[in-house]
mmCIF file of C-alpha atoms in Angstrom:
data_model
loop_
_atom_site.group_PDB
_atom_site.id
_atom_site.type_symbol
_atom_site.label_atom_id
_atom_site.label_comp_id
_atom_site.label_asym_id
_atom_site.label_seq_id
_atom_site.Cartn_x
_atom_site.Cartn_y
_atom_site.Cartn_z
ATOM 1 C CA MET R 10 10.224 59.946 103.385
ATOM 2 C CA SER R 11 6.590 58.885 103.749
ATOM 3 C CA ASN R 12 6.101 59.908 100.109
ATOM 4 C CA THR R 13 8.814 57.426 99.101
ATOM 5 C CA PHE R 14 7.178 54.646 101.122
ATOM 6 C CA SER R 15 3.846 55.465 99.520
ATOM 7 C CA LYS R 16 5.391 55.152 96.076
ATOM 8 C CA ILE R 17 7.006 51.845 97.007
ATOM 9 C CA ARG R 18 3.693 50.538 98.398
ATOM 10 C CA ASN R 19 1.902 51.545 95.167
ATOM 11 C CA ALA R 20 4.630 49.860 93.116
ATOM 12 C CA ILE R 21 4.303 46.645 95.151
ATOM 13 C CA ASP R 22 0.511 46.660 94.731
ATOM 14 C CA LEU R 23 0.944 47.216 91.002
ATOM 15 C CA PHE R 24 3.563 44.475 90.848
ATOM 16 C CA ARG R 25 1.133 42.016 92.501
ATOM 17 C CA SER R 26 -1.631 42.835 90.011
ATOM 18 C CA ILE R 27 0.511 42.244 86.916
ATOM 19 C CA ASP R 28 -0.111 39.113 84.882
ATOM 20 C CA PHE R 29 3.418 38.401 83.679
ATOM 21 C CA ASP R 30 2.254 36.122 80.861
ATOM 22 C CA GLN R 31 0.138 38.967 79.475
ATOM 23 C CA LEU R 32 2.982 41.421 80.006
ATOM 24 C CA SER R 33 5.325 39.152 78.083
ATOM 25 C CA ALA R 34 2.832 38.807 75.235
ATOM 26 C CA ILE R 35 2.355 42.591 75.068
ATOM 27 C CA SER R 36 6.101 43.235 75.131
ATOM 28 C CA GLN R 37 6.425 41.092 72.003
ATOM 29 C CA LYS R 38 4.060 43.457 70.181
ATOM 30 C CA VAL R 39 5.032 46.924 71.469
ATOM 31 C CA ASP R 40 8.001 48.776 72.925
ATOM 32 C CA LEU R 41 6.867 48.912 76.577
ATOM 33 C CA PRO R 42 9.453 51.473 77.803
ATOM 34 C CA LYS R 43 8.499 53.828 74.979
ATOM 35 C CA LEU R 44 4.813 53.203 75.676
ATOM 36 C CA MET R 45 5.259 54.028 79.379
ATOM 37 C CA GLN R 46 7.258 57.133 78.531
ATOM 38 C CA ASN R 47 4.517 58.405 76.223
ATOM 39 C CA PHE R 48 1.692 57.502 78.618
ATOM 40 C CA SER R 49 3.414 59.464 81.391
ATOM 41 C CA LYS R 50 3.204 62.581 79.209
ATOM 42 C CA LEU R 51 -0.599 62.382 78.940
ATOM 43 C CA ASP R 52 -2.687 64.730 81.059
ATOM 44 C CA ASP R 53 -5.588 63.544 83.241
ATOM 45 C CA LYS R 54 -8.215 64.185 80.575
ATOM 46 C CA GLN R 55 -6.274 62.234 77.943
ATOM 47 C CA LEU R 56 -5.694 59.341 80.337
ATOM 48 C CA GLY R 57 -9.377 59.328 81.274
ATOM 49 C CA GLY R 58 -10.329 59.133 77.592
ATOM 50 C CA LEU R 59 -7.867 56.323 77.055
ATOM 51 C CA MET R 60 -9.301 54.372 79.978
ATOM 52 C CA LYS R 61 -12.810 54.818 78.579
ATOM 53 C CA MET R 62 -11.643 53.268 75.307
ATOM 54 C CA PHE R 63 -10.380 50.200 77.171
ATOM 55 C CA ASP R 64 -13.545 49.728 79.233
ATOM 56 C CA PRO R 65 -15.094 46.371 78.181
ATOM 57 C CA ASN R 66 -18.482 47.400 79.598
ATOM 58 C CA LYS R 67 -18.611 50.523 77.467
ATOM 59 C CA LYS R 68 -21.832 50.731 75.518
ATOM 60 C CA LYS R 69 -21.242 51.240 71.793
ATOM 61 C CA LYS R 70 -22.794 54.354 70.332
ATOM 62 C CA GLU R 71 -25.214 53.937 67.471
ATOM 63 C CA LEU R 72 -24.034 55.683 64.341
ATOM 64 C CA PRO R 73 -26.553 57.914 62.597
ATOM 65 C CA PRO R 74 -27.957 56.607 59.328
ATOM 66 C CA ILE R 75 -25.971 57.542 56.247
ATOM 67 C CA ASP R 76 -27.666 60.313 54.316
ATOM 68 C CA GLY R 77 -25.783 61.595 51.302
ATOM 69 C CA ASP R 78 -28.579 64.012 50.389
ATOM 70 C CA PHE R 79 -26.738 67.072 51.711
ATOM 71 C CA TYR R 80 -29.030 69.519 49.897
ATOM 72 C CA ASP R 81 -32.290 67.826 50.902
ATOM 73 C CA ILE R 82 -33.144 67.216 47.254
ATOM 74 C CA TYR R 83 -35.211 64.126 47.906
ATOM 75 C CA HIS R 84 -37.763 66.126 49.855
ATOM 76 C CA THR R 85 -38.424 68.340 46.835
ATOM 77 C CA LEU R 86 -39.628 65.382 44.777
ATOM 78 C CA SER R 87 -43.292 64.728 44.207
ATOM 79 C CA PRO R 88 -44.652 61.442 45.581
ATOM 80 C CA GLU R 89 -44.610 59.981 42.044
ATOM 81 C CA GLN R 90 -40.984 61.046 41.529
ATOM 82 C CA ARG R 91 -39.986 59.676 44.922
ATOM 83 C CA GLU R 92 -41.633 56.374 43.987
ATOM 84 C CA ILE R 93 -39.551 56.210 40.788
ATOM 85 C CA GLN R 94 -36.404 57.057 42.756
ATOM 86 C CA LEU R 95 -37.051 54.246 45.234
ATOM 87 C CA LYS R 96 -37.904 51.856 42.394
ATOM 88 C CA VAL R 97 -34.512 52.596 40.788
ATOM 89 C CA ARG R 98 -32.763 52.210 44.169
ATOM 90 C CA ALA R 99 -34.389 48.803 44.703
ATOM 91 C CA PHE R 100 -33.488 47.749 41.152
ATOM 92 C CA MET R 101 -29.859 48.711 41.665
ATOM 93 C CA GLU R 102 -29.652 46.875 44.979
ATOM 94 C CA LYS R 103 -31.429 43.740 43.765
ATOM 95 C CA GLU R 104 -30.334 43.386 40.131
ATOM 96 C CA VAL R 105 -27.058 45.268 39.698
ATOM 97 C CA LYS R 106 -25.189 45.084 42.995
ATOM 98 C CA PRO R 107 -24.899 41.274 43.139
ATOM 99 C CA LEU R 108 -23.271 40.973 39.711
ATOM 100 C CA VAL R 109 -21.568 44.231 38.838
ATOM 101 C CA ASN R 110 -18.146 43.389 40.327
ATOM 102 C CA HIS R 111 -17.994 40.244 38.205
ATOM 103 C CA TYR R 112 -18.371 42.332 35.049
ATOM 104 C CA TRP R 113 -16.148 45.143 36.288
ATOM 105 C CA LEU R 114 -13.243 42.763 36.889
ATOM 106 C CA ARG R 115 -13.592 41.354 33.358
ATOM 107 C CA ASP R 116 -14.069 44.703 31.575
ATOM 108 C CA GLU R 117 -17.468 43.559 30.357
ATOM 109 C CA PHE R 118 -20.981 44.992 30.454
ATOM 110 C CA PRO R 119 -23.953 43.112 31.978
ATOM 111 C CA VAL R 120 -26.001 43.047 28.783
ATOM 112 C CA GLU R 121 -28.687 40.924 30.447
ATOM 113 C CA LEU R 122 -29.668 44.012 32.481
ATOM 114 C CA ILE R 123 -30.827 45.994 29.427
ATOM 115 C CA PRO R 124 -34.343 44.425 29.221
ATOM 116 C CA LYS R 125 -34.702 44.927 32.966
ATOM 117 C CA PHE R 126 -33.669 48.575 32.610
ATOM 118 C CA GLN R 127 -36.267 48.936 29.882
ATOM 119 C CA LYS R 128 -38.974 47.909 32.349
ATOM 120 C CA LEU R 129 -37.992 50.797 34.630
ATOM 121 C CA ASP R 130 -39.241 53.145 31.872
ATOM 122 C CA ILE R 131 -36.850 55.966 32.749
ATOM 123 C CA CYS R 132 -34.826 56.413 29.570
ATOM 124 C CA GLY R 133 -35.021 59.975 28.257
ATOM 125 C CA VAL R 134 -36.438 61.042 31.604
ATOM 126 C CA THR R 135 -36.309 64.764 30.799
ATOM 127 C CA TYR R 136 -37.868 64.575 27.330
ATOM 128 C CA GLU R 137 -41.576 64.749 26.530
ATOM 129 C CA GLY R 138 -43.125 62.469 23.940
ATOM 130 C CA TYR R 139 -41.696 59.405 22.235
ATOM 131 C CA GLY R 140 -42.563 57.395 25.343
ATOM 132 C CA CYS R 141 -40.347 59.537 27.562
ATOM 133 C CA PRO R 142 -41.621 60.563 31.013
ATOM 134 C CA GLY R 143 -40.978 64.340 30.627
ATOM 135 C CA MET R 144 -39.710 64.945 34.160
ATOM 136 C CA PRO R 145 -37.527 67.773 35.478
ATOM 137 C CA PHE R 146 -33.752 67.674 34.971
ATOM 138 C CA LEU R 147 -33.394 67.321 38.733
ATOM 139 C CA MET R 148 -35.044 63.922 38.449
ATOM 140 C CA GLU R 149 -32.419 62.747 35.958
ATOM 141 C CA GLY R 150 -29.739 63.726 38.469
ATOM 142 C CA VAL R 151 -31.527 61.952 41.310
ATOM 143 C CA LEU R 152 -31.786 58.768 39.258
ATOM 144 C CA ALA R 153 -28.130 58.997 38.261
ATOM 145 C CA MET R 154 -27.196 59.412 41.948
ATOM 146 C CA GLU R 155 -29.219 56.325 42.846
ATOM 147 C CA MET R 156 -27.419 54.335 40.188
ATOM 148 C CA ALA R 157 -23.999 55.683 41.132
ATOM 149 C CA ARG R 158 -24.598 54.618 44.750
ATOM 150 C CA VAL R 159 -24.163 51.059 43.517
ATOM 151 C CA ASP R 160 -22.049 51.450 40.370
ATOM 152 C CA ALA R 161 -20.845 54.547 38.552
ATOM 153 C CA SER R 162 -20.482 52.690 35.238
ATOM 154 C CA ILE R 163 -24.191 51.836 35.250
ATOM 155 C CA ALA R 164 -24.965 55.498 35.974
ATOM 156 C CA THR R 165 -22.789 56.389 32.970
ATOM 157 C CA PHE R 166 -24.668 53.859 30.835
ATOM 158 C CA PHE R 167 -27.916 55.495 31.933
ATOM 159 C CA GLY R 168 -26.579 58.963 31.111
ATOM 160 C CA VAL R 169 -25.496 57.912 27.632
ATOM 161 C CA GLN R 170 -28.747 56.142 26.823
ATOM 162 C CA SER R 171 -31.037 58.680 28.460
ATOM 163 C CA GLY R 172 -29.198 61.842 27.436
ATOM 164 C CA LEU R 173 -27.159 61.225 24.319
ATOM 165 C CA SER R 174 -29.233 58.564 22.568
ATOM 166 C CA MET R 175 -32.699 59.799 23.467
ATOM 167 C CA GLY R 176 -31.533 63.401 23.162
ATOM 168 C CA SER R 177 -30.334 62.766 19.601
ATOM 169 C CA ILE R 178 -33.633 61.137 18.668
ATOM 170 C CA TYR R 179 -35.604 63.930 20.324
ATOM 171 C CA ASN R 180 -33.592 66.729 18.685
ATOM 172 C CA ALA R 181 -33.674 65.050 15.255
ATOM 173 C CA GLU R 182 -37.487 65.043 15.337
ATOM 174 C CA VAL R 183 -37.986 68.563 16.693
#
């Protein structure tokens, strides 16, 4: 019998703490009986986790920085190669990112970027001579990844110009 009175006392205390305006607003958004039924099935650990989620004083966890270099390739680059990689990254962020969606939506190519690409001096990156840098094939992949971070179509443009065009010129002369 005392157990019943205890339950009634808890219910009365709960009833006093309810903001009926909030309860009404919530009931317009969710099925409260179903919600209560499902909450009652949760174990103590699940309920504790749920209460932590609702804690307004909970400190947000900092997410780790995004690092897509799963194979640690960047650390195999020489300082000069790393400098070129970062130069291409900065170029993509500053020159390409702000305007690429405009061109993408119109099925057009940002032709005004070609002289700026030329200044990067990376076309034919794997070939030696003819003004090409003569770097390892890994470097071509790293540069393509940097470009694809911002826009895959620009990375494709780079691949065509650097590989197909310069490769044809290089192989025609050899």
